Each structure stands twice: as C-alpha cells, then as structure tokens.
Amino acid sequence: MEVTFEHASSHAKMATLRIEKDESIHVLHPSQIIAFQGKSEQREDSLMKLPSMYRKKRLIQSRVYGPAQLMLGLPEGYSMSVVPIGDEDDLLYEFRHVLFYTSGVSFTSHLQNVKNTLITQDLVKMQFKGPGTLGLLTAGPLYQMALDPKQPLYVDIHCLIAYPRNAALRLCVYGNTLASQHMNYHWEMTGQGHVLLQPCKPDRKLDEHMKNDSLLRRIAREVLPFGGIFIK
C-alpha cells in the first residue's frame, strides 16, 4: 500500500491510499472516505463487534480491497500518521485514534485498572501485531520520545497515543503546589522503548467521534438512509 499526502505533508487535509491487488484495509471511520476509485464490490461495510462499537463510538467499519484508490479527508487541526507494525510490537494504543489498519494486522485488548479508567475515561488499550500498517488520526503530527528506566517522563494523559506494554505508569501531577493544582493528570512513566505523542489536546468540536452523542442518535445516524444528513 502506498500513502501520499497533499503537498507531501501529513498536515494536509487529505491523504490518498493506493491499495495493490491482494491487499485490503479496514477503515474504522468510513465517513472520512471522500473519494473511491475501484469496483463497487471492492468496498464492504459491516457492523463492528460490540467491544469495538463501545471503544470507537461507531457502528460501521469498511473493508476496501485492492487494486483500488481512495482519499481520506482529515478533520481540521488533525493529522494522519502511518505507523509500521511488526510481529513483535509491544506498544499499547488508544483505539480511538486508529483510522485504519491493513490486512495482516491483528489486535488484542488490555484492561486498565479502575482508577486509571475513571480518570482517563478509557477502559481498554489495544496491542497490535503485524506485519502491516496502522493509520493514526492525531491532534497535530505524531512524535516519538524515548523512555528511561530511571528518569521519569511526565506526559499529559490527553496527549499519550501509545506506550510500551511493560512500561511503569503512575497517574500524578508534578511541580510546586500552584503547578500541581492547575494541570491535568499526567502519566509518570519509566521503562524501555519509546512512546508516541500528539502535541495538541483533541478538539472535540472538530471531531464528531469525540462527541458524547446518545447511543440511539448514533444508531439512527449510521443505520437510517441519509441519517448523517438529517440527524445532527
């Protein structure tokens, strides 16, 4: 699969995916597909499994078979990053940031403890195994930072996209009293490997996926014909 961006930049508002014969991709935000070139039967939409519905707050996903070409629109203020996944990858990802993944990629879920779930509003992290590719949707371009076994790294919980499965994490604030009283919770992290970060906090007004719509409204919007047009 080949991915190109408008003006050769991941800051562009559109990405073109060229899928070769015998390849396929799973698009978890089908509404971001703004153009498709291929045979009609090469796109198959299906209901997500229930755990994925809960984590993505979506009902429908698309699978597109090659050879084909499609264009994905990126919300204002968001970037798309393409991350290669190997068969030994140990990073745990925020599932809501996954825009697509290629055939050959599998994933397993890892439950957080109750305290971390209540603070982050995220029950499950996902570990992906390849070989294959992930497409991630982030607020700003994706950055990588190394962990140290002894020197802690403090990361705003809203900016952490992925981290090694065996990293040591602790929810905290830091700095003097004034600093700790006026900051979001951070992860205090130590370990081996690297973390993936987004430089901006998500803007819920720009990403419909981040809105707290009722389940009934989401079902009506995605299942009824033209529901996305008439149900706002």
Short mmCIF file of C-alpha atoms in Angstrom, two decimals:
data_model
loop_
_atom_site.label_atom_id
_atom_site.label_comp_id
_atom_site.label_asym_id
_atom_site.label_seq_id
_atom_site.Cartn_x
_atom_site.Cartn_y
_atom_site.Cartn_z
CA MET A 1 0.00 0.00 0.00
CA GLU A 2 1.20 3.49 -0.85
CA VAL A 3 0.11 6.59 1.09
CA THR A 4 0.59 10.13 -0.23
CA PHE A 5 -0.41 13.47 1.27
CA GLU A 6 -1.41 16.70 -0.39
CA HIS A 7 1.73 18.88 -0.70
CA ALA A 8 3.71 15.84 0.60
CA SER A 9 2.83 16.73 4.19
CA SER A 10 0.88 14.89 6.87
CA HIS A 11 -0.55 18.32 7.84
CA ALA A 12 -2.58 18.20 4.62
CA LYS A 13 -6.33 17.83 4.79
CA MET A 14 -6.39 14.81 2.52
CA ALA A 15 -4.48 11.54 2.16
CA THR A 16 -4.55 9.21 -0.85
CA LEU A 17 -4.23 5.45 -0.29
CA ARG A 18 -3.32 3.22 -3.22
CA ILE A 19 -4.13 -0.39 -2.43
CA GLU A 20 -2.47 -3.08 -4.52
CA LYS A 21 -4.01 -6.32 -5.73
CA ASP A 22 -4.37 -8.92 -2.96
CA GLU A 23 -4.20 -6.14 -0.34
CA SER A 24 -7.05 -4.77 1.76
CA ILE A 25 -7.52 -2.21 4.53
CA HIS A 26 -10.07 -1.79 7.31
CA VAL A 27 -11.28 1.81 7.69
CA LEU A 28 -12.74 2.45 11.15
CA HIS A 29 -14.05 5.94 10.29
CA PRO A 30 -15.82 5.31 6.94
CA SER A 31 -17.25 8.84 6.87
CA GLN A 32 -13.71 10.10 6.24
CA ILE A 33 -13.66 8.35 2.83
CA ILE A 34 -14.36 11.25 0.47
CA ALA A 35 -13.48 9.57 -2.85
CA PHE A 36 -13.05 5.99 -4.05
CA GLN A 37 -11.79 4.60 -7.35
CA GLY A 38 -12.41 0.93 -7.96
CA LYS A 39 -15.24 -1.53 -8.47
CA SER A 40 -18.29 -1.11 -6.28
CA GLU A 41 -17.97 -4.61 -4.83
CA GLN A 42 -14.44 -3.82 -3.60
CA ARG A 43 -15.90 -1.93 -0.62
CA GLU A 44 -17.67 -3.97 2.04
CA ASP A 45 -19.23 -2.28 5.07
CA SER A 46 -20.09 -4.30 8.16
CA LEU A 47 -21.13 -3.84 11.76
CA MET A 48 -18.27 -3.58 14.23
CA LYS A 49 -18.06 -6.11 17.01
CA LEU A 50 -19.62 -4.88 20.25
CA PRO A 51 -16.33 -4.11 22.07
CA SER A 52 -15.18 -2.02 19.10
CA MET A 53 -18.52 -0.21 18.98
CA TYR A 54 -18.04 0.83 22.60
CA ARG A 55 -14.42 1.92 22.20
CA LYS A 56 -14.84 3.74 18.87
CA LYS A 57 -18.40 5.02 19.50
CA ARG A 58 -19.11 3.86 15.95
CA LEU A 59 -21.28 1.12 14.46
CA ILE A 60 -19.94 0.66 10.93
CA GLN A 61 -16.50 -0.11 9.54
CA SER A 62 -15.41 -0.52 5.92
CA ARG A 63 -13.08 -3.01 4.26
CA VAL A 64 -11.65 -1.98 0.90
CA TYR A 65 -9.97 -4.50 -1.39
CA GLY A 66 -7.33 -3.70 -3.98
CA PRO A 67 -6.50 -2.79 -6.58
CA ALA A 68 -8.20 0.47 -5.65
CA GLN A 69 -7.56 4.03 -4.63
CA LEU A 70 -9.33 6.08 -2.01
CA MET A 71 -8.99 9.52 -0.49
CA LEU A 72 -9.39 10.13 3.23
CA GLY A 73 -10.36 13.58 4.47
CA LEU A 74 -8.71 14.77 7.69
CA PRO A 75 -10.63 16.96 10.17
CA GLU A 76 -9.38 20.50 10.64
CA GLY A 77 -6.48 20.52 13.09
CA TYR A 78 -5.81 16.78 12.80
CA SER A 79 -3.02 14.86 11.12
CA MET A 80 -2.68 11.32 9.85
CA SER A 81 0.41 9.27 10.58
CA VAL A 82 1.30 5.89 9.10
CA VAL A 83 2.97 3.51 11.56
CA PRO A 84 4.51 0.16 10.52
CA ILE A 85 3.54 -2.76 12.78
CA GLY A 86 5.82 -5.76 13.22
CA ASP A 87 5.07 -9.17 14.70
CA GLU A 88 6.96 -8.28 17.90
CA ASP A 89 5.45 -4.84 18.54
CA ASP A 90 4.56 -4.26 22.19
CA LEU A 91 3.00 -0.78 22.10
CA LEU A 92 -0.44 -0.27 23.61
CA TYR A 93 -2.56 2.22 21.64
CA GLU A 94 -5.54 4.44 22.26
CA PHE A 95 -8.01 2.67 19.97
CA ARG A 96 -9.99 5.82 19.20
CA HIS A 97 -7.02 7.22 17.28
CA VAL A 98 -6.89 4.30 14.81
CA LEU A 99 -8.20 5.47 11.45
CA PHE A 100 -7.36 2.30 9.50
CA TYR A 101 -5.26 -0.85 9.58
CA THR A 102 -4.14 -3.17 6.81
CA SER A 103 -4.87 -6.87 6.35
CA GLY A 104 -2.36 -8.93 8.31
CA VAL A 105 -2.74 -6.78 11.42
CA SER A 106 -4.41 -8.34 14.46
CA PHE A 107 -5.10 -6.82 17.85
CA THR A 108 -5.77 -7.81 21.44
CA SER A 109 -7.23 -5.77 24.29
CA HIS A 110 -5.72 -4.92 27.68
CA LEU A 111 -7.92 -3.71 30.55
CA GLN A 112 -6.87 -0.75 32.69
CA ASN A 113 -7.43 -0.73 36.43
CA VAL A 114 -10.50 1.06 37.81
CA LYS A 115 -8.67 4.21 38.94
CA ASN A 116 -6.97 4.76 35.57
CA THR A 117 -10.23 4.05 33.75
CA LEU A 118 -12.15 6.67 35.77
CA ILE A 119 -9.52 9.35 35.17
CA THR A 120 -8.76 8.66 31.51
CA GLN A 121 -12.34 7.63 30.56
CA ASP A 122 -10.78 4.74 28.65
CA LEU A 123 -11.27 1.15 29.83
CA VAL A 124 -9.17 -0.66 27.24
CA LYS A 125 -5.85 -0.25 25.45
CA MET A 126 -5.10 -2.14 22.24
CA GLN A 127 -1.95 -4.02 21.24
CA PHE A 128 -1.41 -4.59 17.51
CA LYS A 129 0.63 -7.32 15.83
CA GLY A 130 1.76 -7.31 12.20
CA PRO A 131 3.12 -7.38 9.73
CA GLY A 132 1.10 -4.47 8.49
CA THR A 133 0.36 -0.78 8.85
CA LEU A 134 -1.71 1.46 11.14
CA GLY A 135 -3.14 4.81 10.16
CA LEU A 136 -3.47 7.07 13.20
CA LEU A 137 -5.54 10.25 13.48
CA THR A 138 -3.97 12.69 15.94
CA ALA A 139 -4.31 16.32 17.01
CA GLY A 140 -1.17 17.56 15.31
CA PRO A 141 1.66 15.44 13.91
CA LEU A 142 2.79 12.30 15.74
CA TYR A 143 6.02 12.47 17.77
CA GLN A 144 8.19 9.81 19.35
CA MET A 145 10.06 10.12 22.67
CA ALA A 146 12.34 7.61 24.39
CA LEU A 147 11.72 6.28 27.89
CA ASP A 148 14.40 5.93 30.54
CA PRO A 149 14.45 3.13 33.15
CA LYS A 150 15.16 5.59 35.99
CA GLN A 151 14.41 9.16 34.89
CA PRO A 152 10.60 9.60 34.76
CA LEU A 153 8.87 11.08 31.75
CA TYR A 154 5.71 13.08 32.54
CA VAL A 155 3.08 13.08 29.80
CA ASP A 156 -0.36 14.73 29.78
CA ILE A 157 -2.88 11.87 29.68
CA HIS A 158 -4.68 13.51 26.74
CA CYS A 159 -1.51 13.58 24.62
CA LEU A 160 -0.33 9.99 25.01
CA ILE A 161 -1.15 7.85 21.97
CA ALA A 162 0.87 4.67 22.65
CA TYR A 163 3.38 3.30 25.13
CA PRO A 164 5.26 0.01 25.71
CA ARG A 165 3.23 -2.71 27.40
CA ASN A 166 5.86 -3.24 30.10
CA ALA A 167 6.37 0.44 30.93
CA ALA A 168 5.73 1.50 34.53
CA LEU A 169 2.91 4.08 34.74
CA ARG A 170 1.61 6.14 37.61
CA LEU A 171 -1.03 8.86 37.47
CA CYS A 172 0.29 12.04 39.07
CA VAL A 173 0.79 15.78 38.96
CA TYR A 174 4.16 17.41 39.46
CA GLY A 175 5.83 20.71 40.23
CA ASN A 176 5.13 23.03 43.15
CA THR A 177 1.72 23.43 44.76
CA LEU A 178 0.47 26.01 42.27
CA ALA A 179 1.61 23.95 39.28
CA SER A 180 0.05 20.73 40.55
CA GLN A 181 -3.28 22.47 41.24
CA HIS A 182 -3.62 23.81 37.70
CA MET A 183 -2.65 20.92 35.44
CA ASN A 184 -4.31 17.85 34.01
CA TYR A 185 -3.32 14.46 35.31
CA HIS A 186 -0.06 13.19 33.85
CA TRP A 187 1.44 9.76 33.40
CA GLU A 188 4.73 9.33 35.23
CA MET A 189 6.47 6.79 33.01
CA THR A 190 9.70 4.79 33.19
CA GLY A 191 10.93 1.81 31.22
CA GLN A 192 12.47 0.74 27.92
CA GLY A 193 11.38 1.72 24.43
CA HIS A 194 9.52 4.81 23.27
CA VAL A 195 6.14 6.48 23.49
CA LEU A 196 4.05 8.13 20.77
CA LEU A 197 2.64 11.58 21.49
CA GLN A 198 0.34 14.11 19.92
CA PRO A 199 1.37 17.73 20.59
CA CYS A 200 -2.17 19.08 20.98
CA LYS A 201 -5.14 18.02 23.02
CA PRO A 202 -8.10 16.75 20.99
CA ASP A 203 -10.64 19.37 19.94
CA ARG A 204 -13.98 17.67 20.41
CA LYS A 205 -15.79 20.32 18.34
CA LEU A 206 -13.83 19.30 15.24
CA ASP A 207 -14.14 15.55 15.64
CA GLU A 208 -17.62 14.10 15.69
CA HIS A 209 -16.17 10.90 17.08
CA MET A 210 -15.25 12.70 20.32
CA LYS A 211 -18.79 13.94 20.96
CA ASN A 212 -20.91 12.27 23.64
CA ASP A 213 -23.88 11.50 21.40
CA SER A 214 -26.54 9.19 22.77
CA LEU A 215 -26.43 5.58 21.57
CA LEU A 216 -29.87 5.95 19.97
CA ARG A 217 -28.78 9.03 17.99
CA ARG A 218 -25.59 7.29 16.77
CA ILE A 219 -27.58 4.22 15.68
CA ALA A 220 -30.13 6.36 13.82
CA ARG A 221 -27.41 8.46 12.12
CA GLU A 222 -25.42 5.47 10.87
CA VAL A 223 -28.17 2.92 10.11
CA LEU A 224 -31.01 5.01 8.62
CA PRO A 225 -30.67 6.07 4.95
CA PHE A 226 -29.28 9.63 4.83
CA GLY A 227 -29.20 9.62 8.64
CA GLY A 228 -25.91 11.53 8.63
CA ILE A 229 -27.61 14.34 6.71
CA PHE A 230 -30.88 14.73 8.58
CA ILE A 231 -29.87 13.76 12.13
CA LYS A 232 -27.41 16.25 13.60
#
